Coordinates of C-alpha atoms and ligand atoms in Angstrom, one line a residue:
X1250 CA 0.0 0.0 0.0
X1251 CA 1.3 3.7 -1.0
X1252 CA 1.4 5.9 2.0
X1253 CA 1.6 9.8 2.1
X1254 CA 5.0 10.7 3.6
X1255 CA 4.3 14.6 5.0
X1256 CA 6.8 16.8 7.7
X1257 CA 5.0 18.1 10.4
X1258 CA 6.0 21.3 12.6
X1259 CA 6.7 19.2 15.8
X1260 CA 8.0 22.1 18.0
X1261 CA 8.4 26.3 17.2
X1262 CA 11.9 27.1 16.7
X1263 CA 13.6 28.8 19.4
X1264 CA 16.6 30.6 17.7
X1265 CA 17.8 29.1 14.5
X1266 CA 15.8 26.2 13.4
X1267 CA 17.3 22.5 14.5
X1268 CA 16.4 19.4 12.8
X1269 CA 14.3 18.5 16.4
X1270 CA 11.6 20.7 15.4
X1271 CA 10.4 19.1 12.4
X1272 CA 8.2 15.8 12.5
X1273 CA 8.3 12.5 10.0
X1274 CA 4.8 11.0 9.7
X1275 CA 3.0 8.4 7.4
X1276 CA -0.9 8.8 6.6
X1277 CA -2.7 7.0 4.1
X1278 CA -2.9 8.0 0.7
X1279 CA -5.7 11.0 0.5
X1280 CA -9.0 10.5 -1.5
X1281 CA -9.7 13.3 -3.7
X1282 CA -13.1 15.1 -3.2
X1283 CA -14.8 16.5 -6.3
X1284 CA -13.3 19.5 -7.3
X1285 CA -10.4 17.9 -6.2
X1286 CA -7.0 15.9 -8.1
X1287 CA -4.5 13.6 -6.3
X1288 CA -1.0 15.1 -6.7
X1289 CA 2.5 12.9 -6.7
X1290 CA 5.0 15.9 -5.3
X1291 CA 7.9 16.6 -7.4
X1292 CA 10.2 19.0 -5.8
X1293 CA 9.4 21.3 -2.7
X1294 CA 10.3 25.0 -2.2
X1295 CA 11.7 26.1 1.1
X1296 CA 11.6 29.3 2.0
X1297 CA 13.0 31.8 4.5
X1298 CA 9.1 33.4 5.2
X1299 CA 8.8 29.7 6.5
X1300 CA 10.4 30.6 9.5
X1301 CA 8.2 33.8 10.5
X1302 CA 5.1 31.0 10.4
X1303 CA 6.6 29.0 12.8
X1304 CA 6.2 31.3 15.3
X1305 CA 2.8 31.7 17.0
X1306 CA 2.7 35.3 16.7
X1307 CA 0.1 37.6 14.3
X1308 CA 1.7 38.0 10.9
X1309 CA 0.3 38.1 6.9
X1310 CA 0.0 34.7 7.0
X1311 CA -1.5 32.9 9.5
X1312 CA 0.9 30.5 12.0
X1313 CA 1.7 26.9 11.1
X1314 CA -0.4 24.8 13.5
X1315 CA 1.7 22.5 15.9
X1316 CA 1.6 18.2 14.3
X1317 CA 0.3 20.2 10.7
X1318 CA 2.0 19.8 7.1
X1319 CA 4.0 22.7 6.8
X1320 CA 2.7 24.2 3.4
X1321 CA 5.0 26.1 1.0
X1322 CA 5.1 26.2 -2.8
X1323 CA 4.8 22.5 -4.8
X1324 CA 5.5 21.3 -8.2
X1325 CA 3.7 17.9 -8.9
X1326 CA 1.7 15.7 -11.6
X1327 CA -1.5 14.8 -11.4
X1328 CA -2.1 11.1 -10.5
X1329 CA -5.9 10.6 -10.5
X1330 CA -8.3 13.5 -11.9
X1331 CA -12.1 12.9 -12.4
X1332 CA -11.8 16.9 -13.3
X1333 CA -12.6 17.8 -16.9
X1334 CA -9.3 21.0 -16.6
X1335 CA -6.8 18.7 -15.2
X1336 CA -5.9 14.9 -17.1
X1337 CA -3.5 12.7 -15.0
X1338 CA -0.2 13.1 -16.3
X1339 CA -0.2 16.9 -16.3
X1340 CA 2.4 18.9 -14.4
X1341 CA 1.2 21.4 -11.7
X1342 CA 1.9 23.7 -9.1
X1343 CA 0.3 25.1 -6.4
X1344 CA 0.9 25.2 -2.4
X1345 CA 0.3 22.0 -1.0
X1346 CA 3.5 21.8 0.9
X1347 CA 6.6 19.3 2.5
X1348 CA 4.6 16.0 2.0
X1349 CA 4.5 12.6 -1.3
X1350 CA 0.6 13.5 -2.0
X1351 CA -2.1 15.7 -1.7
X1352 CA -6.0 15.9 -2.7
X1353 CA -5.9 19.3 -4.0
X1354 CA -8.7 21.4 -5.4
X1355 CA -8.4 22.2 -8.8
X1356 CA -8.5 26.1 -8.5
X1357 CA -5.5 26.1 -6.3
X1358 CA -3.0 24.5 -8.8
X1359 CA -1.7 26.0 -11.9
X1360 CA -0.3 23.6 -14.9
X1361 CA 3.0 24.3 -16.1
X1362 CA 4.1 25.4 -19.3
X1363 CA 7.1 23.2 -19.8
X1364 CA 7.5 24.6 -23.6
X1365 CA 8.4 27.9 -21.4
X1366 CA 10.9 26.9 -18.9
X1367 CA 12.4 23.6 -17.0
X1368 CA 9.6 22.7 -14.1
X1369 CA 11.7 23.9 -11.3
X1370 CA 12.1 27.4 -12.9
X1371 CA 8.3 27.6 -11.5
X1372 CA 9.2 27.7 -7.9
X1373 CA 11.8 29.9 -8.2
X1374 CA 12.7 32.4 -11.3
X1375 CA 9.2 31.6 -12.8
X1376 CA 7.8 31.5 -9.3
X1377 CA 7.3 33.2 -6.0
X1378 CA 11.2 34.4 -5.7
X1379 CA 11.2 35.6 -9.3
X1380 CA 8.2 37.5 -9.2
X1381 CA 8.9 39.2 -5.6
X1382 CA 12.0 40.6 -7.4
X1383 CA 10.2 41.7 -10.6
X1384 CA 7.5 43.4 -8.6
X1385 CA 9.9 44.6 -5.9
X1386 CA 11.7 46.5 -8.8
X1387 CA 8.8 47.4 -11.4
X1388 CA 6.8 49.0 -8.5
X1389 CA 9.1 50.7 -5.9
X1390 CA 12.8 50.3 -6.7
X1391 CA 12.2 51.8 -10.4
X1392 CA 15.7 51.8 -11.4
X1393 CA 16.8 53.6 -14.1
X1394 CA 19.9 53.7 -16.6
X1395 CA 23.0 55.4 -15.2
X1396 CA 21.7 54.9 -11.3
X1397 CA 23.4 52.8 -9.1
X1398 CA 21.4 49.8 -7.1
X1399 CA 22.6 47.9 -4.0
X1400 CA 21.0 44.2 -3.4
X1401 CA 21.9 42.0 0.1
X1402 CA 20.9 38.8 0.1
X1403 CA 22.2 39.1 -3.2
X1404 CA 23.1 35.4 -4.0
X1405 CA 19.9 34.2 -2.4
X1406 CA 16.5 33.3 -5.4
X1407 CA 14.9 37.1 -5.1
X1408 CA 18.3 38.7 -4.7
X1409 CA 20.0 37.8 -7.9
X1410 CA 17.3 38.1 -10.0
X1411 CA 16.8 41.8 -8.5
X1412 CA 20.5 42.4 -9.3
X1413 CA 20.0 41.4 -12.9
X1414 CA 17.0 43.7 -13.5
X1415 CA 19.1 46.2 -12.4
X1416 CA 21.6 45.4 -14.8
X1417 CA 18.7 45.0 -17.5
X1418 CA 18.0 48.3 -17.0
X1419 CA 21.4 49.8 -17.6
X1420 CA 22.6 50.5 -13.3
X1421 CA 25.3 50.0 -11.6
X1422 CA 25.0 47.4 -9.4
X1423 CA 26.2 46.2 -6.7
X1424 CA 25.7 43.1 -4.3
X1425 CA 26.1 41.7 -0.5
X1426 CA 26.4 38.1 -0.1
X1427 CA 27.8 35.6 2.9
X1428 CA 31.0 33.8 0.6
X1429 CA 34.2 34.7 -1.7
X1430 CA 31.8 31.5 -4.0
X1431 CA 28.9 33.6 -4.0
X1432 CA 30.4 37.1 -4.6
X1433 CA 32.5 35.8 -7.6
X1434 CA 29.4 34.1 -9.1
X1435 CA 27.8 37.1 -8.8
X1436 CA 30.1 38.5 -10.3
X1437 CA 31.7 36.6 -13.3
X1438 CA 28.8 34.9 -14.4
X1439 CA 26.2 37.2 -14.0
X1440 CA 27.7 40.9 -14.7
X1441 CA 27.2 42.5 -11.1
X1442 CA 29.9 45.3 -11.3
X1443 CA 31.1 45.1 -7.5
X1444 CA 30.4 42.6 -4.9
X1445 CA 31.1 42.8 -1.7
X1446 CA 31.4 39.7 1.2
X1447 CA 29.8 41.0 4.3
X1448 CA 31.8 38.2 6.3
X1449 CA 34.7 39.5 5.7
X1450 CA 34.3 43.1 5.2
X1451 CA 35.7 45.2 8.1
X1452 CA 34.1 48.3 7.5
X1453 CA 30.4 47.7 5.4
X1454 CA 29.9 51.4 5.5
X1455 CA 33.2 52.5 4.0
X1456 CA 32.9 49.4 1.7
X1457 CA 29.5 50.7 0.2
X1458 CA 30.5 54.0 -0.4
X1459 CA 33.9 53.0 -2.3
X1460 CA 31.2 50.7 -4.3
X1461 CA 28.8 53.7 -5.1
X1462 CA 30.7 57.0 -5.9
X1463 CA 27.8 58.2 -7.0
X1464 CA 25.4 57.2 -3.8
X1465 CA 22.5 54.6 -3.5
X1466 CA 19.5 55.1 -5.8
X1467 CA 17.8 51.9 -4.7
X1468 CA 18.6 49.6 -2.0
X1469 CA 16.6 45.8 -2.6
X1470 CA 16.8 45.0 0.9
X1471 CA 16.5 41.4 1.7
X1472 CA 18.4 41.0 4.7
X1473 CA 17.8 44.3 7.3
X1474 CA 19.9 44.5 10.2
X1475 CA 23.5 46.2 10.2
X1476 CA 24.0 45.4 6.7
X1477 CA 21.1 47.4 5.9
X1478 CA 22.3 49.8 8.7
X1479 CA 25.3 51.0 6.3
X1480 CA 23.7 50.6 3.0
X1481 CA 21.3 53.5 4.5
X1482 CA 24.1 55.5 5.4
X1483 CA 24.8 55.9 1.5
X1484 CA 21.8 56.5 0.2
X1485 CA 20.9 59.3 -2.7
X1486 CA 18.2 62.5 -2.9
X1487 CA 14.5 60.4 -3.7
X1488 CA 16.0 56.5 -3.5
X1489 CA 13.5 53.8 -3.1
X1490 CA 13.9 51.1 -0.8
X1491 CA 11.8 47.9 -1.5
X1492 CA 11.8 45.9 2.2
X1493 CA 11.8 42.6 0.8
X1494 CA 12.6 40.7 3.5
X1495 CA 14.2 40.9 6.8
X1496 CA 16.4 37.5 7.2
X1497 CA 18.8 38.5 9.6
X1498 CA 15.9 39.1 12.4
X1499 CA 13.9 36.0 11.5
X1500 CA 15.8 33.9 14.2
X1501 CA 16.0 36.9 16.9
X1502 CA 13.8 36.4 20.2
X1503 CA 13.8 40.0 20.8
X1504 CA 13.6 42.7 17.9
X1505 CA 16.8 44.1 16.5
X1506 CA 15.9 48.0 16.4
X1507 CA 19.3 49.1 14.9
X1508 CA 20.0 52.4 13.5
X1509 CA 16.5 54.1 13.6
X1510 CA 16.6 55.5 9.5
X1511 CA 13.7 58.4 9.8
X1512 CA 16.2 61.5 9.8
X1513 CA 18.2 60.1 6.5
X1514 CA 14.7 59.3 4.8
X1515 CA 13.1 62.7 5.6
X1516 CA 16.2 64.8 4.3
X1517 CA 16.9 62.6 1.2
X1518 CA 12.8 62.5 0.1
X1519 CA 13.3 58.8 -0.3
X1520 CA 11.0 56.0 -0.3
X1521 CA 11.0 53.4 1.8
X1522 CA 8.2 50.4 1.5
X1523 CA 7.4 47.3 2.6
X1524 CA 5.7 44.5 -0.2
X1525 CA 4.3 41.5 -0.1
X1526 CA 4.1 38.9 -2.9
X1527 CA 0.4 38.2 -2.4
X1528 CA -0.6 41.7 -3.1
X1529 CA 0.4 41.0 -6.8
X1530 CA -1.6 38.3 -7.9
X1531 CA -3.4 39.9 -10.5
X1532 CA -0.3 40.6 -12.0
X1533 CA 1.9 37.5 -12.3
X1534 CA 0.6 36.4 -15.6
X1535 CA 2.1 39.9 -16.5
X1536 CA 5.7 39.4 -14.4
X1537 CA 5.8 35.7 -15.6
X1538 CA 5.9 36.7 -18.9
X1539 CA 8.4 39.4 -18.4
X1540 CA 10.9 37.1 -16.6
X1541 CA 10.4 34.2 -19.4
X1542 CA 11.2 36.8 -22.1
X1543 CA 14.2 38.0 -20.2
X1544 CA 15.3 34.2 -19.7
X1545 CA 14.5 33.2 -23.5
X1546 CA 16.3 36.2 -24.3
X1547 CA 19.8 34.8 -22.4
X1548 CA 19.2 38.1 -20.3
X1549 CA 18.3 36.9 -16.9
X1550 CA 20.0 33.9 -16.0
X1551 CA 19.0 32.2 -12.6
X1552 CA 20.9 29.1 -10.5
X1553 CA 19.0 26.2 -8.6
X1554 CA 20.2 24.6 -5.1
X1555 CA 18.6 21.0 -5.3
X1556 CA 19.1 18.3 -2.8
X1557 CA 17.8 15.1 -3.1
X1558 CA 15.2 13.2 -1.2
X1559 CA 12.4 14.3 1.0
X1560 CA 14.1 13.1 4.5
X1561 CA 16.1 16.0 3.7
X1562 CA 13.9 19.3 3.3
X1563 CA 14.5 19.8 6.9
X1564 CA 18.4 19.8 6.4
X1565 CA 17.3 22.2 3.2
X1566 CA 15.3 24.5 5.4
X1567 CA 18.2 25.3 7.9
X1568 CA 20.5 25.9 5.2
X1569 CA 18.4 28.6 4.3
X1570 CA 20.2 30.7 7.8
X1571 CA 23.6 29.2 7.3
X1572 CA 24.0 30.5 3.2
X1573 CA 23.9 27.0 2.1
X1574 CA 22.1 28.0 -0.7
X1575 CA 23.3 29.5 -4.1
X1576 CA 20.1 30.9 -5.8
X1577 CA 16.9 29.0 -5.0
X1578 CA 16.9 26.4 -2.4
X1579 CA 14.3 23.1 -3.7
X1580 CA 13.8 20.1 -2.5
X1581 CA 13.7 17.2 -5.5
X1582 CA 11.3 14.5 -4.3
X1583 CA 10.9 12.1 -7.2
X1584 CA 11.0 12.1 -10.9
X1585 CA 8.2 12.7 -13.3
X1586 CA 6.3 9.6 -15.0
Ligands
NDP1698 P1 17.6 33.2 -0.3 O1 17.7 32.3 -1.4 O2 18.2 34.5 -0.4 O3 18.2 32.4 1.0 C1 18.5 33.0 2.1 C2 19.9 33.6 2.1 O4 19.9 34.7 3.1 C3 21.0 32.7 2.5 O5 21.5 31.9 1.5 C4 22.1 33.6 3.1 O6 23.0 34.0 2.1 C5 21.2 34.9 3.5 N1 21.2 35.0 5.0 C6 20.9 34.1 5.9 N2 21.0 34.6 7.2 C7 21.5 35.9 7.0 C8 21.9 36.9 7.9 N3 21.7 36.8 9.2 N4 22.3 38.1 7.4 C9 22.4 38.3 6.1 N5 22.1 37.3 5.2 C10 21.6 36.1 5.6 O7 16.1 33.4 0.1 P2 15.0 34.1 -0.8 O8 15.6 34.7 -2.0 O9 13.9 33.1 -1.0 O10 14.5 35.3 0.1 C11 15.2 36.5 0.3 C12 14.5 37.4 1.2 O11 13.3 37.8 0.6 C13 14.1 36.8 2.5 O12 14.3 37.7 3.5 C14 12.6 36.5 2.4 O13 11.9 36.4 3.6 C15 12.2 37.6 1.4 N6 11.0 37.3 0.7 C16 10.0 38.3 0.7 C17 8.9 38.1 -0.1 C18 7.8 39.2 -0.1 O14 6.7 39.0 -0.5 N7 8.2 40.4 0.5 C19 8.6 36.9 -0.9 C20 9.8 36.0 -0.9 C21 10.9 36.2 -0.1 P3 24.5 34.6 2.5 O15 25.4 33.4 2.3 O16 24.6 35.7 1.5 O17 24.4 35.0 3.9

């Protein structure tokens, strides 16, 4: 008898995440309702807004319950469908989460295009890290030809694609990542005109503003915290900040409050705002098809982090606050039929 392998949030991270917090189980092969297809997972997305769900606080999105399936984005086929829009075979993706098989309803998958892109390009360039950066730049960063833009997390999914838009446009960019790897990557293969390893930086401040003679025009921030801290310190007459995402708090007990930015932002008119992904959904047929025409057209290139075997997504997960990860972080599960 097939049974439904799922990870379950067993405890709430105290600090960084430890492999003690996560739960095997084994439940029976789900039944599909009508409305409803059975789904064979693929490969599994983890994700660093994963973490702010573990905790039991009030958020966007509401708290993973204790002995749940931790959801996050899914690619899978379709196993059994008694649904006219879906025929068993077909490729999908929706938000089913870290377990073999799901019952899902119809309306919350979406079938892949493979003419467009390889599958796993839908849960990350394609997907919800690729379209954070497209929307984080298209609607506040705005960067233009001749400005300069600064991107941390800059190795990470969202970050490099960011970088590269920037570089689309015609800016000078430059990025923050955790590794000598990382930074040359960044670098040498993907055009970034300075990188810069916050490890082993002395001075981030000085560092930033020998990387941008001409100031900070827009700041992708994906990481906050003291990083963030200098980039601020640089920053131009009307710059816009898109707050992506905060990593370097994610695993603090008490807030971080830091350099308190106000004065800079007043005096320089700039703009700094907070986005979230889901507030675009009526646009990602739109981003989609600007990132697969940037991709077709050898202009935006993207890297995938895949380990094998779903006793590992924990392992996966923490790697996410180590830097394990060089571009998107997936989880391959099993092999299309
Ligand atoms: P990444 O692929 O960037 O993976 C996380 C990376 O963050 C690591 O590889 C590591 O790289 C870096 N990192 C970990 N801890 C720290 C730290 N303490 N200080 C600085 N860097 C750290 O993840 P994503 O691209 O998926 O996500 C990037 C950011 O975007 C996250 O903050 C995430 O929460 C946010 N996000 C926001 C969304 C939104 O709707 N606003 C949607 C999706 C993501 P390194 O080796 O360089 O340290």
């Amino acid at each position: 008898m097939t049974v439904n392998k799922q990870i379950v949030l067993a405890s709430r991270p105290e600090g960084a995440p430890v492999r003690e917090n996560f739960n095997f189980v084994e439940a029976p092969l789900p039944e599909p309702e009508a409305g409803q297809v059975l789904v064979r997972t693929l490969y599994l997305s983890v994700d660093p807004y994963m973490r702010g769900r573990m905790k039991d606080t009030k958020s966007y999105a509401p708290p993973y319950a204790l002995n749940e399936v931790i959801k996050g984005g899914t690619i899978g086929q379709v196993v059994e469908s008694s649904e006219p829009n879906l025929r068993k075979g077909d490729l999908v993706t929706g938000m089913w989460g870290w377990q073999q098989y799901a019952a899902v309803n119809t309306g919350d998958l979406a079938l892949i295009d493979t003419d467009e892109a390889p599958i796993t390009a839908y849960l990350g360039a394609l997907g919800l890290t690729g379209l954070t950066a497209y929307f984080g730049m298209e609607d506040i960063g705005k960067p233009k030809d001749g400005e300069t833009v600064v991107v941390s997390g800059a190795a990470g999914a969202v970050g490099m694609i960011a970088g590269q838009i920037g570089k689309i446009v015609g800016a000078h960019v430059v990025g923050i990542a955790g590794s000598d790897e990382k930074c040359a990557y960044l670098k040498d293969k993907l055009g970034f005109d300075v990188v810069l390893n916050y490890k082993t930086e002395q001075d981030m401040s000085a560092a930033i503003e020998k990387a941008c003679p001409n100031g900070v025009d827009v700041y992708f921030d994906n990481v906050g915290g003291d990083i963030s801290d200098a980039v601020l310190r640089h920053i131009n007459r009307n710059a816009r900040i898109p707050l992506c995402g905060q990593i370097s708090s994610y695993n603090l007990e008490k807030p971080d409050i830091g350099m308190r930015p106000q004065t800079l932002l007043l005096t320089n008119t700039a703009l700094m705002k907070g986005f979230l992904l889901g507030d675009y959904t009526k646009s990602f047929k739109e981003g989609r098809a600007k990132l697969a025409k940037w991709i077709k057209e050898g202009k935006l290139q993207y890297e995938e982090n895949i380990v094998e075997g779903f006793e590992r997504t924990p392992e996966a997960f923490m790697g996410l606050f180590s830097g394990d990860n060089l571009g998107k972080q997936l989880v391959k599960v099993a092999d299309p039929e």
